[in-house]
Amino acid sequence: MSEARRNSISYDNERIVFAVAVLSGIVAAVFSSAPTGTTAIDIVLVAAFAASVTWAGASAPWWALVAAGGLATAGAVAGPLILSIPAIAATAAAARIGWHRDNQPITRAVIAGVVVQVVLRIEWNPFFLSSALLAAAAMGVIAYFGVRRRRGYLRKRVWIGLIAVGGFTAIAVAGIGIAAFQARTTARDGYTGMLDGLEFVQQGNPPEAAAALRQAAADLDDARSKLDSPITQLARFVPGVAQNRNASTQVLGRAADAAESAADTLDLVDLDQLTMQDGVIDVGAFAALAPPLEDLQATIEDLDDALHDAESPWLINPFQSRLDNALDRADQLVPQARATAAAARTAPAMLGADGERRYFVAFVNNAEARGMGGLMGNWSEVTVENGRLRVTANGRTARLQKASLNDLELDVTDEYLARYAAYGASHGGGVNVKYWGNVTIPPDMPSVGNAMAQMYENATGRAVDGVVVIDPAGIPSLLEIGGPVELTDIGTRVDSSNAEQFLTIGQYEFAENEREDLLEAVTDQTIDNVLDGSLPPPQQLAPILAPAALNGHISAWAVRPDEQDMLELVGMDASLPVIRQSGTDALAVSNNNASGNKIESFLQRTIEYRATVDQRSGEVVATLRVEFTNTSPTSGYPDYVIGNRLGRPVGINRMVVDVHTQLDVQAARLDGLDIATATLPELGYNAWQSIFEVPAGETSVLELDLAGNVGPGGYQLVYRPQSLPNHDELRLSATTTGGSSIFEYEGDLERRSVLSADGVEAWR
C-alpha cells in the first residue's frame, strides 16, 4: 500500500469521527490514569490525548492499528485480564479491514479508541515506566501514521502543536531541574536528619530525637520551598515529571510538618521520670506521658501515611529508593509508637492506680520442654497498689498441687478441651491437680495464661489480673537489672552471664532436694531484687528486657482486653499467630517432654520446610522434615535428669511432638515408616501430634507431607519458634510452581517471624 494513498473521510464521516474522538476522551478522562497527579490537569490532558489519537486513528493504516492492538493485547495479558477481550477484538477488526481493503474511517476511529482505553488501563510494570512506554508506543503508532495520511494543512497544524508542546515541556523540565539542583543539599540533609531522628525515637532517646527532627524539619521545608517555587509550576503539566515534582513537594512538606510536630511532642516526653525507687513506681509519671505519646503516635502515623501516599509508578528510581528507605523506617516505627502510647495509657491501672492488682508469675524450665517454654517449677504472686510492688506469696508447683481442683471447670473452648483434656484439663467434671505440670503444653500464651489464672484462683481463692511466664533465657535480663543472686550454701554466684546455663544444666549436678532449694532461691531472690530495688528509666531498661520479651522468654497475658491488646502491641503476648491475610502459611513445631526428666538440654532439632506455591490460586504443597538428635549421655547425671519413670533405657528421650499448620496432613512418616495423619483444630490451625522415643546418641526423622490452600496473593510463611535450651537449625524455603524462588532461609529464628520475598520480618 502506497504511503501517498489516503483513506478518504467524508464530511459526514468526519463529524461522526469527531464524536467518537470526544467520547473516547471523556471515557479516558473519567476512568483512566493520572499522569500528573493533579485531577483537573489529568482530566484535560488525558481527554485531549485520547481524543487526538482516536481522531488520528480514523486515517491510520490497518497494519498500524493491528500493531497498536497487538501491543495493547500483550500489555493486557499482564493484567487486568478483562482488558484482553477488547484488545483482541480491536486487533481482529483492524486485520479484517486490511484483509478486505476497506476504508471505514469510523470503524478505524473506534478501533483506535478501544486501543487507547486499553493501554491507558494496563498494569504491566516489570520496570520503571514500562506501562507508560507501552501505551506511548501503541498510541504513537496510531497517531504518527494516522496524521501522515491527513491533508497537508492538518499535518502542518499538528506539527506546529507538537513543537509548541515540546518547547513547553523543555522549559518545564529545565525549571524543575534548576529547582532540584538548588534543593539537593537541604533535601539530603533533611532526609538524613529525619532517619536519624526516627532512629533516636526507636532507641528511646527523646532529647536527641527532638533535636534531630527539628533540624530535619527546617531542611525539609527549605527543600520543599525550592521545589514549589514559580519556576517549577509548568512541570505540573508534564506527565511523569509532574508526579515526581508533586510527590517531592508533598513528601517534603508533610515530612517537615510531621518532624516539627514530633519534635514539639518529644520535648514533652521525659522518660527519666519513669523510675522505680525502693519498689515503688511513680504511676503519675506514666499518666502524664500518655497524652504526648498519643500525639507522637498520631504524628508518626501521619508521616507514614504521607510516605505511602507519595508512592507512584511514575517516580524515578533515585527518589523511589529514598522513599522506600524512609517508608521502611516509618513502618517499623508505627507499631512501636502505638505500643508505647498503649503502654503509657494502660500502665497506671496495671500498676494499681485504680486499686490493687495481682499477678501470677510462673518460672518454667525448658529442660523439661512444654509448648509454652517448659514445666513450671516455681511461682510467685506479685501484688501492686499505686505503684508499690510486693511478693505476697510464692512456692514450688507442688504447693499448688495440694489444693484440689475437682470443682473447677475451666472456662475454655471446646477445641482446648479436645486437645488437653487427656493431660488433666478435665476429668470427671473438674481439673486434675497434676495439670499444673501440663498447663504450659499449649504453644499459645493466652491459652496458658487463661487456664493458669482460673486454676490459681480456684486453688487459693485469690483472683489474678494477669499471668507472666519466665523461662531460663528470661532470667539473665532480670539479673542484669536487679543484680546477681548469691547462693552462699554452695558458694556460687548466679548472674546474667551464667544464669541460663546454671538453670538448664548446672543445677542438675546437685541432688534433687538440694536442687529444688537452689532453684527456689534463685527465682525468689531474682524477683525480690527487681521489685525492692531501684530501676533505671525505660530507655535503659528496654535494650535489656526487649530481647527476652520479644523472643518469648518473658511472656505475659492480661485478663482485661485493652491490657491484652497492649501486650500484643509490645510483642510480649507469645500467642500462636492469628492468620488473617490471604496468601499466608504458618508453622509451629513443639516438643513436650513425656519422660518425666530434664533431657531437652540434650536435644537438637533441625527443621526443614519446603513449600511449592501457586500464588494465583493459593494452592500449597509442602514437606516438613524434622531431625531430632538426642545427645544425652547415659551416665554422669542423676536419674531425674537422664533417667525416666517408664522403665526405658537411661538417656532415652520420650517426646510428644505437636505440629501446628495451615495445611492438611496428607502423609506422615517416622524414620521412613508411615504413622497416623489425624489432626484436631486449634486456634485456626490443624494440630497434628505424635509420641515417640529417641534413644541416647541417635537421631529420628519425622516427615509430613502437607497440602492446602492459603488463599491467593504473595506467599509468606509465619514461623513460631519454641524456646528450648538449644536453638533450632532452620531450613525454610518456598518456590513457585514455575520453579522461581520466593524465599530461602537457613539459620535460627528466636522470634515469631514472617518470611516472604521481601526477606524476614518480625511478626506483629
mmCIF file of C-alpha atoms in Angstrom, residues 175-187 218-233 245 248-249 252:
data_model
loop_
_atom_site.group_PDB
_atom_site.id
_atom_site.type_symbol
_atom_site.label_atom_id
_atom_site.label_comp_id
_atom_site.label_asym_id
_atom_site.label_seq_id
_atom_site.Cartn_x
_atom_site.Cartn_y
_atom_site.Cartn_z
ATOM 1 C CA GLY A 175 12.661 24.756 35.624
ATOM 2 C CA ILE A 176 12.269 21.688 37.785
ATOM 3 C CA GLY A 177 15.881 20.743 37.090
ATOM 4 C CA ILE A 178 17.150 24.100 38.344
ATOM 5 C CA ALA A 179 14.975 23.881 41.458
ATOM 6 C CA ALA A 180 16.071 20.311 42.154
ATOM 7 C CA PHE A 181 19.721 21.369 41.892
ATOM 8 C CA GLN A 182 19.119 24.194 44.368
ATOM 9 C CA ALA A 183 17.235 21.902 46.796
ATOM 10 C CA ARG A 184 19.517 18.887 46.646
ATOM 11 C CA THR A 185 21.682 19.708 49.699
ATOM 12 C CA THR A 186 18.914 20.624 52.121
ATOM 13 C CA ALA A 187 16.735 17.748 50.890
ATOM 14 C CA ALA A 218 13.873 23.069 58.738
ATOM 15 C CA ASP A 219 15.936 21.419 55.983
ATOM 16 C CA LEU A 220 12.948 19.618 54.506
ATOM 17 C CA ASP A 221 10.824 22.755 54.480
ATOM 18 C CA ASP A 222 13.602 24.691 52.750
ATOM 19 C CA ALA A 223 13.859 21.985 50.082
ATOM 20 C CA ARG A 224 10.071 21.955 49.660
ATOM 21 C CA SER A 225 10.022 25.720 49.135
ATOM 22 C CA LYS A 226 12.597 25.484 46.359
ATOM 23 C CA LEU A 227 10.738 22.645 44.605
ATOM 24 C CA ASP A 228 7.461 24.561 44.882
ATOM 25 C CA SER A 229 8.880 27.832 43.549
ATOM 26 C CA PRO A 230 7.384 29.639 40.491
ATOM 27 C CA ILE A 231 9.950 28.136 38.103
ATOM 28 C CA THR A 232 8.584 24.638 38.792
ATOM 29 C CA GLN A 233 4.908 25.367 38.172
ATOM 30 C CA ARG A 245 7.545 17.183 41.445
ATOM 31 C CA SER A 248 8.622 15.527 46.225
ATOM 32 C CA THR A 249 6.860 18.649 47.456
ATOM 33 C CA LEU A 252 8.910 17.111 51.899
#
